[in-house]
Every structure is written in C-alpha cells, then in structure tokens.
Amino acid sequence: MEKKRVIIIGAGFGGIATAEALKRQKNVEVLLIDRTNHHLFQPLLYQAATCILSVRDVASNLRQHYSNRSNFHIIMGEVVGIDKECQTVLLGNGDELDYDYLVVATGARHSYFGNPQWEELAPGLKTVPDALLIRDRLLTAFERAERLDSPEEIAKHLTFCIVGAGPTGVELAGTIAEFTRRTLKKNFRKIPVETSQIILIEGMDRILPPFHKNLSSKAQTYLEKMGVKVWTNKIVTEINEDGIFVGDTFIPCGTVLWAAGNAASPLLKTLDTELDRQGRAIVTRHLTLPEHNNIYVIGDAAHFKPRKHQAPLPAVASVAKQAGTYVGKRIKNALLETKKRKKDRSFRYLDKGSLATIGKCRAVAEIGKLRLAGHFAWLIWAFVHIAYLINFQSRIYVCLEWIHHHLTGRRTSRIIYTSIEEKLPKKPPKHSPKT
C-alpha cells in the first residue's frame, strides 16, 4: 500500500501532538518542518530568560526524539508559501514538497499593535533567541549600573518595565522581583540591587484577565508584596532608548519587556482563506479549511469557535495539544478502509483549567469552578508542567534545578553571551580653535 504523506508545519505543542498521534502509523510518511531543530516548551521559557533553567531544560532535539521512527523526516527550514490546488508547500530555499494531508501549526509571534519599531527596544518571549536576549539584557543592566556614579542613571538601569499582565507578564514580574531581592543580594558591592523597580503595565482593569477576578486580585497582592508595582488601565504610547511613555507619564527605564498581544504567522495569508483580526485562519468544526478537508490549521494559527455564539478558543498549550491529537486521530481514521472507519466527530475541547505562577511557591489555579491560590496551586502548576515536558531527561533536569533554586535562591544559568558595547564619551578639544 502506498504511503500517504502528512506534512506538519511547526514543532510546537500542536505539531508535536499531531506527530505523536501518527508515530505508530506505518502507512504514512510524516514530514515535520520547523525553522529550528527543537521542540520548545514555551510555558517555562520565562525561567530560561530569568536564569532559573537553562535552554537544554526547555528545548528538546527533534531528530533525537524521533530517531526510532523511520517514517518520520525532520526538515529544518521555513515554509513561505502553500499552494492548495497543487497540494504543495514552498520552502524559503525554493524546495517544493507535495502532501496528501497538511497540518499548519505555525504558532504566533508577539504583536506591537502597529509599532514594529518597538521590538528592538522591548523584546517579547516566544523563542530560545528571545530568552537569551532577555537574559543578557537583564544581567547586563546590573553590570552597567555597577559602574555608574549618577543615582539617576543607576535608578534607570535598575528599573524594569513589563508590558502586558497576562500569565507571561505576571510570571516575568514575579521571578524578576525574586531575582533582584534574593539571588543578587550579595553579588554587587556598589549598587543596592534590592531597590530595583519592577513595573507591570496592563491596559485592562486587572491583571490576568482570563482568570476570575478574585484570582486576579490575589495575584496582584502577591506581586505587590514582592515589591512589584502594578499599573492597570494604562496604555503604552511610546518606547525609546531612554525609557517608556505610559500615557503622558515618562518612566526612565533601562529594560522593557513585551508580553502584550499575539499575531498569527504571515504564512496563513498564502492559504487564501478567511482570517480573523489577529490573522488566524477561520476553520470548520473539524479544524479544516472550508472546502479543503485535507488541510488542518490548529493551535495559535486557528480561529475555532466551539459554538456559533461562543468566543474563539484561547491561544494556550492545552488547546493546541488537544487539537493536534484530534487531527492525528482523524487522519488515521481517514486512512482506514471504509468499513473500519469510526464515526466522524467534530473537535471538542476539554477545558482542564488555567494556571499561572507568581514567584516562589505561589500560583493561582482555575479548574472548572475550583479556584485556588498559594502553595497548593503552585504544586498543581509544577506537576502539570513537569508532566507536559516531552522527554524524561528534561523532567529530571527541571526538578533538580527547581529544588536547588528553592533551597538556595541561586540561579545557575547566569552567563551573559554577548560582550558589553561601550562608546567612548566625546572629549572636548585640548586647544580652543583659533579665531
């Protein structure tokens, strides 16, 4: 029997879940295409950015993971176009690959709401390079401050502004606060690192908008006890090299981090299908494109409403994982003989709850009608994140790093990968010019 080719674009949660559902299917050839050679566990990426974990703890090599699957092919490349009629995908180097089934799981990047020039000044957190860049900027801020004499300049470098108070923004704010007040306390001789300012800025009326308002309030209380300043109902109007404007208020700030807004991959525009305001493809109840039952769009790339009058499913890992598993099973079912096929069911998402951590041993959890905050919520958060890591080795490494960090407060991954850039100050001429 001729093998059917399944191309999966993206090795995030959705793409990996699809691949896992097909890995024992002998009558398919799976091509997993990603711009990197690894699967990234994004929910813990903020800990790599803030020196708790290393990159190896949150990223798993794809070739190693699928080394025992002879029908799996890993392609490190970027898909730049999709031809639905010819059933081909186009890679950036000009290669064309044909498919029988296509799964688009390209994820999303951060959106700067029409201000792309802010990206260089306020990096977001989606990829390993993003995490390393943020880590370098955090650590370099303290190194620069240590060499300054001006109290104003020191205060500027010790001010960290985080734009967006969803789970990523809240988790960044909490761990940076701990970093400055515990980990670095005795590391610098000149600057008072414990006086660092961490400002969390949110455009809505409360932090963690997807959570119940009581949990949002509890999370804000935790952050404020840790020294984080929480600004709600505030909109960022400008970012420059000297700081950030929030409305008409200017904050001198050495480090700005972006955790507000997502935009879908521009690749979706080549599908020539209906997109929503965020650029996500609007899919059917089977997660397919209208009139193209062999093209699936899942995860952050998909706009899917469980019911007509409900809001689209959120761009979170659990949605992508369940969608990927559903798609993999649906493709397997389609390849069976007609008599053996199961009844075709639409995708149904089972909401397993929402979690967000706020520093050491504190979290908020919303699971159905159950709402938890504090240590027990953190234990649930820790267990779920360990269980979601795709290989055993990463689970061991993360557990050991967490134990070490919680016992000592130390963070072992504090290497700055880039050298500091210095510009000599302009000196006045030795002699006045002759008149």
XYZ file of C-alpha atoms in Angstrom:
435
model
C 0.000 0.000 0.000
C 1.348 3.419 -0.958
C 2.150 5.651 1.984
C 0.288 8.924 2.331
C 2.431 11.967 3.068
C 1.500 14.167 6.024
C 3.328 17.483 6.284
C 3.248 19.191 9.673
C 4.394 22.824 9.710
C 5.576 23.790 13.181
C 7.005 21.759 16.060
C 5.100 23.490 18.844
C 2.503 21.813 21.044
C 0.008 21.321 18.216
C 2.512 19.984 15.706
C 4.128 17.595 18.189
C 0.738 16.297 19.381
C -0.211 15.538 15.762
C 3.100 13.775 15.182
C 2.733 11.739 18.375
C -0.704 10.553 17.286
C 0.777 9.349 13.965
C 4.102 7.929 15.118
C 2.935 4.295 15.045
C 1.083 4.664 11.763
C 3.031 2.605 9.211
C 1.063 3.705 6.153
C 2.037 7.379 6.474
C 5.188 9.354 5.835
C 5.451 12.301 8.216
C 7.463 15.403 7.334
C 7.845 17.689 10.347
C 9.062 21.126 9.245
C 10.260 23.812 11.627
C 12.621 26.784 11.450
C 14.540 25.307 14.395
C 15.708 21.783 15.225
C 13.871 21.551 18.532
C 10.524 21.492 20.273
C 10.295 24.380 22.720
C 8.369 24.121 25.973
C 7.155 27.715 25.966
C 5.388 27.765 29.374
C 8.789 27.530 31.089
C 10.674 29.774 28.680
C 10.429 32.698 31.104
C 12.517 30.660 33.569
C 15.246 30.263 30.943
C 15.075 34.030 30.355
C 15.470 34.727 34.076
C 18.319 32.267 34.748
C 16.425 29.579 36.701
C 16.618 26.997 33.914
C 18.988 26.529 31.006
C 17.969 26.216 27.368
C 18.506 22.434 27.438
C 15.762 22.167 30.076
C 13.067 23.741 27.892
C 14.090 22.608 24.386
C 14.226 19.044 23.031
C 16.024 17.990 19.838
C 13.544 16.724 17.252
C 15.874 14.292 15.470
C 16.784 12.626 18.729
C 13.154 12.405 19.802
C 12.051 10.686 16.575
C 15.266 8.755 15.869
C 13.468 5.397 16.152
C 10.708 6.327 13.674
C 11.921 5.521 10.168
C 8.817 7.072 8.577
C 9.484 10.430 10.246
C 11.567 13.060 8.455
C 12.684 16.265 10.165
C 13.223 19.276 7.902
C 14.827 22.382 9.343
C 13.519 25.123 7.102
C 10.904 27.844 6.728
C 7.715 27.392 4.753
C 6.984 30.602 2.840
C 4.029 29.542 0.724
C 1.236 26.985 0.381
C -0.469 26.020 -2.881
C -3.803 24.409 -2.012
C -4.658 23.398 -5.570
C -1.330 21.702 -6.339
C -1.057 20.405 -2.752
C 2.495 21.666 -2.271
C 4.388 23.766 0.242
C 7.226 26.080 -0.754
C 10.329 26.454 1.398
C 12.493 29.536 1.584
C 15.292 27.980 -0.466
C 12.923 27.149 -3.321
C 12.229 23.500 -2.470
C 8.682 22.300 -3.125
C 7.182 19.416 -1.180
C 3.899 17.728 -2.047
C 1.430 16.477 0.561
C -1.680 14.389 0.925
C -2.539 15.940 4.289
C -1.274 19.262 5.607
C -1.267 20.401 9.232
C -0.473 24.087 9.797
C 0.642 24.632 13.392
C 2.822 27.700 12.996
C 2.068 29.305 16.358
C 2.207 33.071 16.814
C 4.588 35.937 17.384
C 4.145 38.969 19.599
C 2.209 41.899 18.186
C 3.245 45.506 18.779
C -0.092 46.931 17.644
C 1.231 48.805 14.642
C 4.549 49.803 16.230
C 7.087 47.283 14.894
C 9.946 49.662 15.756
C 9.382 48.821 19.433
C 10.501 45.210 19.007
C 14.202 46.029 19.156
C 13.722 48.060 22.343
C 11.149 45.773 24.019
C 11.732 42.110 23.120
C 8.975 39.564 23.527
C 9.343 35.974 24.683
C 8.459 33.288 22.131
C 11.720 31.591 21.100
C 15.077 30.482 22.505
C 16.851 33.529 20.977
C 14.230 35.747 22.658
C 15.003 34.144 26.026
C 18.771 34.523 25.606
C 18.342 38.157 24.538
C 16.188 38.952 27.573
C 18.614 37.138 29.886
C 21.528 39.164 28.510
C 19.642 42.444 28.922
C 18.626 41.654 32.494
C 22.128 40.691 33.575
C 23.817 43.481 31.632
C 21.550 46.064 33.281
C 23.112 45.288 36.664
C 26.629 45.222 35.231
C 26.127 48.677 33.716
C 24.608 50.067 36.914
C 27.569 48.808 38.967
C 29.906 51.086 37.020
C 27.833 54.262 37.256
C 28.057 57.115 39.758
C 24.899 59.063 38.953
C 21.962 57.987 41.187
C 19.554 58.850 38.366
C 21.390 56.666 35.848
C 21.671 53.811 38.355
C 17.925 54.021 39.069
C 17.214 53.966 35.330
C 19.207 50.753 34.790
C 17.572 49.164 37.842
C 14.061 49.834 36.527
C 12.365 47.010 34.612
C 9.053 47.600 32.831
C 6.924 44.686 31.643
C 4.123 45.491 29.200
C 1.186 43.094 29.433
C -0.094 41.346 32.562
C -1.255 38.028 31.175
C 0.375 34.838 32.510
C 3.733 35.550 30.822
C 3.913 39.127 32.106
C 2.913 38.141 35.633
C 5.409 35.267 35.721
C 8.206 37.505 34.443
C 7.428 40.212 37.005
C 7.386 37.750 39.899
C 10.610 35.980 39.025
C 12.500 39.225 38.274
C 11.412 40.578 41.670
C 12.793 37.467 43.376
C 15.944 37.679 41.281
C 16.730 41.207 42.415
C 15.797 40.797 46.070
C 17.172 37.334 46.755
C 19.551 35.937 44.158
C 21.602 39.093 43.530
C 21.513 40.457 47.055
C 25.215 39.889 47.845
C 26.552 39.823 44.307
C 27.215 43.529 43.774
C 29.299 45.767 46.016
C 28.227 49.191 44.830
C 24.607 49.195 43.744
C 21.626 48.432 46.016
C 20.025 45.775 43.777
C 17.166 45.295 46.234
C 15.940 48.813 45.361
C 15.245 47.750 41.767
C 11.856 48.781 40.424
C 9.705 46.239 38.604
C 6.666 47.831 36.954
C 3.939 45.663 35.421
C 1.708 47.577 32.975
C -1.710 46.328 31.832
C -4.201 48.050 29.556
C -7.244 46.353 31.094
C -8.678 46.957 34.552
C -6.918 43.981 36.189
C -4.031 41.591 35.699
C -4.573 38.030 34.417
C -7.779 38.977 32.548
C -8.655 35.351 31.574
C -8.852 34.364 35.261
C -11.650 35.014 37.753
C -11.394 38.497 39.248
C -10.741 37.094 42.749
C -7.689 35.222 41.493
C -6.511 38.321 39.638
C -6.772 40.288 42.867
C -4.897 37.581 44.776
C -2.122 37.503 42.175
C -1.777 41.280 42.349
C -1.499 41.102 46.141
C 1.289 38.527 45.832
C 3.169 40.700 43.336
C 2.853 43.863 45.396
C 4.188 42.059 48.477
C 7.200 41.117 46.381
C 7.766 44.781 45.523
C 6.231 44.834 42.030
C 4.341 47.994 41.074
C 1.177 47.060 39.189
C -0.343 49.646 36.840
C -3.731 48.768 35.345
C -5.871 50.711 32.850
C -2.630 52.094 31.416
C -1.624 52.177 27.762
C 1.951 52.378 26.475
C 2.194 55.201 23.952
C 5.929 55.287 23.172
C 9.138 53.360 23.821
C 12.595 54.786 23.218
C 16.174 54.182 24.332
C 15.701 56.251 27.485
C 12.512 54.660 28.740
C 8.795 54.266 28.201
C 5.776 56.565 27.998
C 2.629 55.303 29.717
C 0.022 57.777 28.597
C 1.742 61.105 29.210
C 3.893 59.737 32.031
C 7.536 59.017 31.211
C 9.406 56.281 33.095
C 13.210 56.307 32.754
C 13.871 52.632 32.208
C 16.833 50.532 31.079
C 14.915 47.346 30.267
C 11.461 46.996 28.701
C 9.953 43.538 28.119
C 6.911 42.902 25.927
C 4.197 40.430 26.962
C 1.158 42.001 25.304
C -0.633 40.731 22.242
C -0.074 37.999 19.662
C -0.183 37.940 15.879
C -0.520 34.816 13.764
C 2.132 33.773 11.255
C 2.056 35.674 7.927
C 2.232 32.261 6.221
C -1.528 31.950 6.769
C -2.118 34.700 4.222
C -0.852 32.367 1.490
C -3.732 29.978 2.219
C -6.131 32.435 0.579
C -8.785 31.775 3.196
C -10.791 33.895 5.632
C -8.719 35.263 8.521
C -9.743 36.998 11.739
C -8.351 40.295 13.059
C -5.322 38.551 14.560
C -4.536 36.893 11.249
C -5.719 33.418 12.313
C -7.423 31.111 9.821
C -11.119 30.538 10.486
C -11.602 26.768 10.491
C -14.522 24.343 10.379
C -15.740 22.141 13.223
C -13.136 19.570 12.060
C -10.300 22.133 12.218
C -10.026 22.092 8.420
C -10.210 24.887 5.885
C -13.601 25.256 4.190
C -13.664 23.133 1.008
C -10.255 21.618 1.787
C -10.723 18.638 4.093
C -7.064 17.654 3.885
C -5.720 20.967 5.253
C -5.839 21.420 9.015
C -4.989 24.589 10.940
C -4.515 24.260 14.692
C -3.178 25.972 17.807
C -2.389 29.693 17.779
C -2.887 29.745 13.990
C -6.567 28.733 14.184
C -9.751 30.654 14.927
C -12.138 27.987 16.226
C -15.454 28.588 17.965
C -16.872 25.597 19.875
C -20.320 27.031 19.182
C -21.535 29.804 16.965
C -22.075 32.408 19.678
C -19.077 31.486 21.836
C -15.682 33.173 21.843
C -12.827 31.507 19.924
C -10.670 29.091 21.903
C -7.673 30.795 23.546
C -4.107 30.500 22.267
C -2.839 28.204 25.031
C -0.873 24.960 25.061
C -3.758 22.721 26.131
C -5.888 23.816 23.158
C -3.041 23.136 20.727
C -2.261 19.729 22.244
C -5.855 18.523 22.132
C -6.295 19.844 18.606
C -3.128 18.084 17.452
C -4.215 14.779 18.961
C -7.647 15.124 17.342
C -6.149 15.850 13.922
C -3.730 12.918 14.150
C -6.547 10.533 15.017
C -8.772 11.940 12.267
C -6.050 11.394 9.648
C -5.529 7.832 10.901
C -9.267 7.202 10.678
C -9.410 8.567 7.117
C -6.714 6.090 6.047
C -8.679 3.056 7.252
C -10.852 1.001 4.974
C -14.353 2.391 4.668
C -15.906 -0.402 6.755
C -13.420 0.115 9.603
C -13.731 3.868 9.893
C -15.219 5.327 13.036
C -17.940 7.935 13.048
C -16.547 11.341 12.116
C -16.886 13.670 15.101
C -16.173 17.373 15.336
C -13.424 18.720 17.573
C -14.407 19.220 21.193
C -12.118 20.981 23.615
C -11.997 19.850 27.232
C -11.001 22.811 29.379
C -8.608 21.473 32.027
C -8.190 24.838 33.692
C -5.740 27.747 33.765
C -2.576 28.165 35.819
C -0.125 30.992 36.470
C 2.769 31.146 38.915
C 3.825 34.198 40.896
C 7.355 33.677 42.172
C 8.481 31.020 44.598
C 5.800 28.522 45.665
C 2.866 30.784 44.794
C 0.412 30.382 41.951
C -3.223 30.776 41.008
C -5.273 27.974 39.503
C -8.752 27.912 37.979
C -10.048 24.415 37.252
C -13.729 24.456 36.392
C -15.452 26.090 39.344
C -12.493 25.359 41.619
C -10.287 28.400 42.318
C -7.035 28.052 44.229
C -4.220 30.378 45.216
C -0.989 29.871 47.111
C 1.232 26.859 47.747
C -1.236 24.137 46.740
C -1.943 25.894 43.439
C 1.818 26.059 42.860
C 2.145 22.293 43.433
C -0.540 21.693 40.784
C 1.247 24.101 38.437
C 4.594 22.334 38.985
C 3.134 18.839 38.472
C 1.328 19.810 35.251
C 4.394 21.475 33.757
C 6.672 18.557 34.586
C 4.159 16.122 33.072
C 3.886 18.149 29.836
C 7.647 18.050 29.118
C 8.146 15.647 26.219
C 11.180 13.695 27.465
C 12.217 12.121 30.737
C 15.639 13.772 30.822
C 14.142 17.271 30.797
C 11.829 16.346 33.669
C 14.800 15.253 35.790
C 16.832 18.374 34.979
C 13.930 20.737 35.718
C 13.126 19.042 39.035
C 16.765 19.265 40.157
C 17.066 22.924 39.140
C 13.848 23.808 40.950
C 14.961 22.047 44.136
C 18.320 23.828 44.035
C 16.710 27.201 43.376
C 14.092 26.880 46.118
C 16.631 25.768 48.714
C 19.363 28.296 47.943
C 17.788 31.050 45.855
C 20.688 30.735 43.419
C 20.262 30.667 39.659
C 22.955 28.745 37.846
C 22.323 29.926 34.268
C 23.701 33.439 34.660
C 26.041 33.598 31.695
C 25.985 36.705 29.507
C 26.536 35.544 25.923
C 27.211 38.940 24.390
C 30.051 41.301 25.236
C 29.160 44.715 26.552
C 29.151 47.504 23.973
C 30.901 50.665 25.017
C 31.226 54.001 23.317
C 33.871 56.434 24.466
C 32.440 59.761 25.626
C 33.205 62.720 23.450
C 36.086 64.707 24.892
C 36.460 68.470 24.480
C 39.344 69.577 22.233
C 42.657 70.249 24.011
C 43.018 73.683 22.431
C 40.366 76.154 21.580
C 40.111 76.804 17.868
C 41.821 79.953 16.698
C 39.586 82.809 15.766
